[in-house]
Short mmCIF file of C-alpha atoms in Angstrom, two decimals:
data_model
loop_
_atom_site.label_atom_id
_atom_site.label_comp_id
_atom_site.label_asym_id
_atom_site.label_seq_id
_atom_site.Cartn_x
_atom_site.Cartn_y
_atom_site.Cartn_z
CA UNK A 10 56.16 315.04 11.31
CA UNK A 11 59.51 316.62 10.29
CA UNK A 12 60.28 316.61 14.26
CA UNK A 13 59.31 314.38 16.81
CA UNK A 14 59.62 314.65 20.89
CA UNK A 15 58.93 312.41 23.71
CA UNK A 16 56.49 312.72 26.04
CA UNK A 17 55.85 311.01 28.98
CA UNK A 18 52.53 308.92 29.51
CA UNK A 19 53.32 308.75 33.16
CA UNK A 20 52.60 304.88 32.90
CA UNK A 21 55.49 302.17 32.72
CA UNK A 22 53.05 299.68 31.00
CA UNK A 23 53.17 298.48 27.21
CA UNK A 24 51.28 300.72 25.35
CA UNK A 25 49.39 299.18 21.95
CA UNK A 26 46.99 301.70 20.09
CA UNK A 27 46.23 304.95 19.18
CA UNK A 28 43.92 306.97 18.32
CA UNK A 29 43.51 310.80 17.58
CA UNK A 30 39.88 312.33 16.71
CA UNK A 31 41.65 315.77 16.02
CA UNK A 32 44.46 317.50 16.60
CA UNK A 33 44.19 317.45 20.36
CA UNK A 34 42.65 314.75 21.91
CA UNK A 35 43.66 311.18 21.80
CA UNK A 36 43.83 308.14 23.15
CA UNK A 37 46.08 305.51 23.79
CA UNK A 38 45.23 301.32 25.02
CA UNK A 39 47.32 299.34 26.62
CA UNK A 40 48.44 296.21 28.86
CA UNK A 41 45.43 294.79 31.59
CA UNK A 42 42.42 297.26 30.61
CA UNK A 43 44.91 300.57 30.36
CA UNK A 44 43.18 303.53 28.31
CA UNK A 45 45.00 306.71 28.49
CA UNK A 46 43.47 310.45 27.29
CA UNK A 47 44.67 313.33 26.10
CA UNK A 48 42.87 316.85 25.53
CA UNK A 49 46.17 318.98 24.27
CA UNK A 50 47.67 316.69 21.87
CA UNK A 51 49.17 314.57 24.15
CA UNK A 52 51.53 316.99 26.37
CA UNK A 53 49.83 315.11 29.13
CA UNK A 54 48.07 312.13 29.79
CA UNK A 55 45.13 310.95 32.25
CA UNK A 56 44.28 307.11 32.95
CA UNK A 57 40.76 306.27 32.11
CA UNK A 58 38.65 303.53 33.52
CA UNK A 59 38.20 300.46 31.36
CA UNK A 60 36.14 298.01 33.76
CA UNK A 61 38.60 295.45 31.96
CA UNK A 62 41.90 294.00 32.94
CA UNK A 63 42.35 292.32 29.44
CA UNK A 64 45.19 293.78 27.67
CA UNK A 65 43.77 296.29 24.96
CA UNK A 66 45.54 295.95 21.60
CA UNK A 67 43.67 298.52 19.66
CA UNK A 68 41.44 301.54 19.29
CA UNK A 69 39.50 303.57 17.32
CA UNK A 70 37.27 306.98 18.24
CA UNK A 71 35.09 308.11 15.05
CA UNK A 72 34.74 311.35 16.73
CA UNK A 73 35.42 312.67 20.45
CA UNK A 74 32.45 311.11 21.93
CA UNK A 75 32.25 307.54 19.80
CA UNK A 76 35.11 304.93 19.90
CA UNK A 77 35.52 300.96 20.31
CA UNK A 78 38.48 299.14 22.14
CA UNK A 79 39.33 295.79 21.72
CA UNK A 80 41.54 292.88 22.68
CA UNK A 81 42.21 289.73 23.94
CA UNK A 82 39.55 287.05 24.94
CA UNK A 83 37.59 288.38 22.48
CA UNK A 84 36.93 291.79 24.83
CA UNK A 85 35.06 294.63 23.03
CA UNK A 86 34.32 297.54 25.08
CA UNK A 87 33.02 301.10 23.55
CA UNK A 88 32.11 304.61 24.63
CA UNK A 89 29.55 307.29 23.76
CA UNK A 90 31.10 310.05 26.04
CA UNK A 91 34.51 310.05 24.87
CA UNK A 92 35.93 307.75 27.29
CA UNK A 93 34.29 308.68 30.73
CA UNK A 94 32.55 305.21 30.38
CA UNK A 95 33.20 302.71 28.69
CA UNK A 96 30.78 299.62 28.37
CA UNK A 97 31.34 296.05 27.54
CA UNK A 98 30.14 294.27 24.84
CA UNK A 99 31.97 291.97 24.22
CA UNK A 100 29.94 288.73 21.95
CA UNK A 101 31.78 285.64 24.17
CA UNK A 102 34.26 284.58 21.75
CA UNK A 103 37.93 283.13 23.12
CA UNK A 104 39.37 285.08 20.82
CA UNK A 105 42.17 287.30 20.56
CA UNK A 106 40.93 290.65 18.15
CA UNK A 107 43.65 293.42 17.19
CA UNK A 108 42.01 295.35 14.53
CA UNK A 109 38.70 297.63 14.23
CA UNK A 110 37.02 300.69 12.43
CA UNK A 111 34.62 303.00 12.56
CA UNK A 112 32.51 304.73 9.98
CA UNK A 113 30.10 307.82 10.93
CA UNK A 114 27.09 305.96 9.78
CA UNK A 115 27.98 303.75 12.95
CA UNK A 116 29.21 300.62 10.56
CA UNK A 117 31.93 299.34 12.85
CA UNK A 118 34.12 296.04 11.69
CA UNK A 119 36.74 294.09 14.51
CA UNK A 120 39.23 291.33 13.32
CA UNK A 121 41.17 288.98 14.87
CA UNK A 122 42.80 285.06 14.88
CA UNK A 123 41.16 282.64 13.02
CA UNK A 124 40.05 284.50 10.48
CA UNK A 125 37.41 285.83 13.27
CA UNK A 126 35.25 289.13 12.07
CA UNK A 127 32.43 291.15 14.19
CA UNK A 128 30.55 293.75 12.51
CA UNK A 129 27.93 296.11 14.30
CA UNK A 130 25.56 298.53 12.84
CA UNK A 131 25.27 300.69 15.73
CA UNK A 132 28.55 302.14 16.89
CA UNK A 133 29.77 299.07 18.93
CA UNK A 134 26.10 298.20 20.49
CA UNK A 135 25.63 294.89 19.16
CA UNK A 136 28.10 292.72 17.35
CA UNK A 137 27.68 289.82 14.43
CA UNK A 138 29.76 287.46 13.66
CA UNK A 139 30.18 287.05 9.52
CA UNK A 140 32.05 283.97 8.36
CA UNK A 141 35.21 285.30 6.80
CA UNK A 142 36.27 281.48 4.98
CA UNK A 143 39.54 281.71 6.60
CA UNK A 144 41.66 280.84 9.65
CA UNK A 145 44.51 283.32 9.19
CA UNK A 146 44.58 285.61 11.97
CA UNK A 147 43.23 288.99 10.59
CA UNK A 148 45.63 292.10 11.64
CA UNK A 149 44.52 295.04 9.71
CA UNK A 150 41.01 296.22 8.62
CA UNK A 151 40.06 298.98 6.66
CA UNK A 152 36.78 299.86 4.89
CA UNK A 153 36.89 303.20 2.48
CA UNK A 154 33.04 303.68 2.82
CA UNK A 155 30.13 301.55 4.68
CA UNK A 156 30.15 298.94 1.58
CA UNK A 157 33.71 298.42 0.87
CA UNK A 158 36.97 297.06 2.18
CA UNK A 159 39.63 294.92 3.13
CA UNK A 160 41.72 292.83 5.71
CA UNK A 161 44.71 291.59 5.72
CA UNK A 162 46.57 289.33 7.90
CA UNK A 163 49.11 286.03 8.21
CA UNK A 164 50.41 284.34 5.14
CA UNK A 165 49.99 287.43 2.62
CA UNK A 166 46.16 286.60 3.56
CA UNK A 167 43.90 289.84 2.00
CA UNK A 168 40.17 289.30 2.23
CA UNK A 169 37.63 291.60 0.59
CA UNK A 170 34.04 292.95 0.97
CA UNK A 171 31.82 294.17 -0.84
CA UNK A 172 29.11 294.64 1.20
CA UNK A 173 29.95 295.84 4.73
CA UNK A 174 31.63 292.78 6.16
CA UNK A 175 28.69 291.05 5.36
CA UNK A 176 30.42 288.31 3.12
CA UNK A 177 34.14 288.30 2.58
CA UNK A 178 36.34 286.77 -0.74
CA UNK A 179 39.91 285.94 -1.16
CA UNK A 180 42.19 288.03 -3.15
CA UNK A 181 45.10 286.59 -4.47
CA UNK A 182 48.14 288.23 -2.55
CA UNK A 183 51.38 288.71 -4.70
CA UNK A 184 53.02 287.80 -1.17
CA UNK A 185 52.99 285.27 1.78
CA UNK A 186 54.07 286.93 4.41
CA UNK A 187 52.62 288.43 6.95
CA UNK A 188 50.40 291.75 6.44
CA UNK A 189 50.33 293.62 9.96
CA UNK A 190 48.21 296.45 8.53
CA UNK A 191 46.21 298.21 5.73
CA UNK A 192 44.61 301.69 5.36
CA UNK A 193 42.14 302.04 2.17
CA UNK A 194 41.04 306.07 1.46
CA UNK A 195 39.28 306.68 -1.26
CA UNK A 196 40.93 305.60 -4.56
CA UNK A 197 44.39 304.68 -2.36
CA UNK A 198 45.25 302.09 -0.45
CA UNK A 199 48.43 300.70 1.46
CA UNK A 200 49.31 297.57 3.25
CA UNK A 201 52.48 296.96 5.04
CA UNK A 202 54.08 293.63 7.04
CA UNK A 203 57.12 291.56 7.46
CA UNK A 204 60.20 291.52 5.78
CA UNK A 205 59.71 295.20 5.14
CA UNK A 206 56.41 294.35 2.31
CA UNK A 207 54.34 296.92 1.49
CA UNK A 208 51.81 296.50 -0.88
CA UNK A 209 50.37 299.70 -2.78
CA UNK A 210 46.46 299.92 -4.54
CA UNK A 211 45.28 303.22 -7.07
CA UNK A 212 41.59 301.56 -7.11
CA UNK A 213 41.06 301.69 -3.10
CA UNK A 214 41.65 297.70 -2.76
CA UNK A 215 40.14 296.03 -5.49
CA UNK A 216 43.81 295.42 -6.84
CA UNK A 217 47.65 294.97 -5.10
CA UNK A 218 50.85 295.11 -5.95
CA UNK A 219 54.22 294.77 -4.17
CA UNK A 220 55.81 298.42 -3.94
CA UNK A 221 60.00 298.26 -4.45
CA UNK A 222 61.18 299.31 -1.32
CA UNK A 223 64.65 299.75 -0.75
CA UNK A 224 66.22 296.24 -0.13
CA UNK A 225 67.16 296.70 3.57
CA UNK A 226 63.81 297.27 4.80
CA UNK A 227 63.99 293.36 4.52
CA UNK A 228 65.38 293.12 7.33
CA UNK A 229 62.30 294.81 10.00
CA UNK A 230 58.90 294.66 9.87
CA UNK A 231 56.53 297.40 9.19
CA UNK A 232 53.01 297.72 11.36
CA UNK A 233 52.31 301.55 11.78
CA UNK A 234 50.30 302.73 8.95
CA UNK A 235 48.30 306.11 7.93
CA UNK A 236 47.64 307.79 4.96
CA UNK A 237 48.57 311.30 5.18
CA UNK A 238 47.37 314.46 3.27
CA UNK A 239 48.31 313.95 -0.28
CA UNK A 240 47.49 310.48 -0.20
CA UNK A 241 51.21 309.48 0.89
CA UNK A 242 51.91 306.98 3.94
CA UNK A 243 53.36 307.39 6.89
CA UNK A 244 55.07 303.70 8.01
CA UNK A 245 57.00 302.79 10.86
CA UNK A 246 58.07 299.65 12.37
CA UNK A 247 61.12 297.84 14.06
CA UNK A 248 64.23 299.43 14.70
CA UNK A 249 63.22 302.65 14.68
#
């Protein structure tokens, strides 16, 4: 990350996820169904077909083969063969969804407004909704094992679970506004939104507080969120 260049997708459409299952191949969602793929760490970039023309706000690939996509209208779509199909499944709900996960086991969980959550037991198969006890819109989700995690979303809103997404309980935020993201691994967790917030954990979610970042950070708002190696995080957000 100490140098970054451009490369060119070869597409002039908005581009909204990400997704890398190693250091080579990738993919990328987009505006009206786009999915792009990479195999050599994104030097170039191939259009995939999507059998959707819903706009595609996220992504996530547990491996090379595995991955879900979601987005508005409450669309769902996933793949077993690393993108060379992809299959809706999508439960019917007029909802827009931005956030999803993936564990090995094949726990996945997908968030969206109204406080809207879908979790499925078999990589992206079949999808249940669990009542969440909100109506904030949910942004980021992010469970540290197949038991437990959190999401975050409007208003400072941070739900928790204890028990795969199964039930969900309110933690009082030391914030109110917006969370756009969270990442939870192992004992670590961050959480990052408007007005340049980020929130920090050292007991992977169970407890946050607001982290004193440098005063005009108040000024953007932060979405892009990973935990590197060494349990750091790499941020990034408006202006640059």
């Amino acid at each position: 990350g100490k140098q970054w260049e451009k490369q060119d997708s070869g597409v002039f459409d908005p581009l909204y996820g990400v997704r890398f299952a190693n250091e080579n191949e990738g993919w990328i969602s987009g505006k009206s169904g786009l999915i792009l793929h990479t195999v050599d760490g994104g030097a170039k970039w191939e259009r995939q077909v999507s059998g959707t023309t819903h706009h595609l706000f996220n992504l996530y690939f547990m491996d090379n083969q595995r991955g879900v996509a979601i987005g508005d209208y409450g669309t769902i779509i996933v793949t077993n063969d690393g993108g060379k199909t992809w299959v809706d499944k999508s439960p019917g709900e007029d909802v827009f969804l931005y956030t999803t996960q993936m564990q090995p086991s094949g726990k996945a969980w997908v968030a969206g407004e109204r406080g809207t959550v879908f979790i499925s037991e078999d990589f992206g198969a079949t999808w249940q909704k669990k009542e969440t006890g909100t109506e904030a819109s949910l942004l980021g989700v992010s469970f540290a094992n197949d038991s437990w995690g959190c999401a975050v979303g409007m208003d400072g809103t941070i739900l928790q679970s204890a028990d795969g997404g199964a039930t969900w309980q309110p933690y009082e935020s030391p914030v109110q506004t917006a969370l756009y993201n969270v990442a939870i691994n192992g004992q670590i967790g961050w959480a990052v939104g408007d007005e340049g917030v980020i929130l920090s954990s050292t007991d992977g979610g169970k407890n946050w507080s607001l982290v004193n970042a440098p005063e005009e950070l108040t000024l953007y708002w932060l979405m892009g969120l990973s935990i590197a190696p060494g349990n750091q995080a790499i941020i990034g957000g408006s202006n640059g």
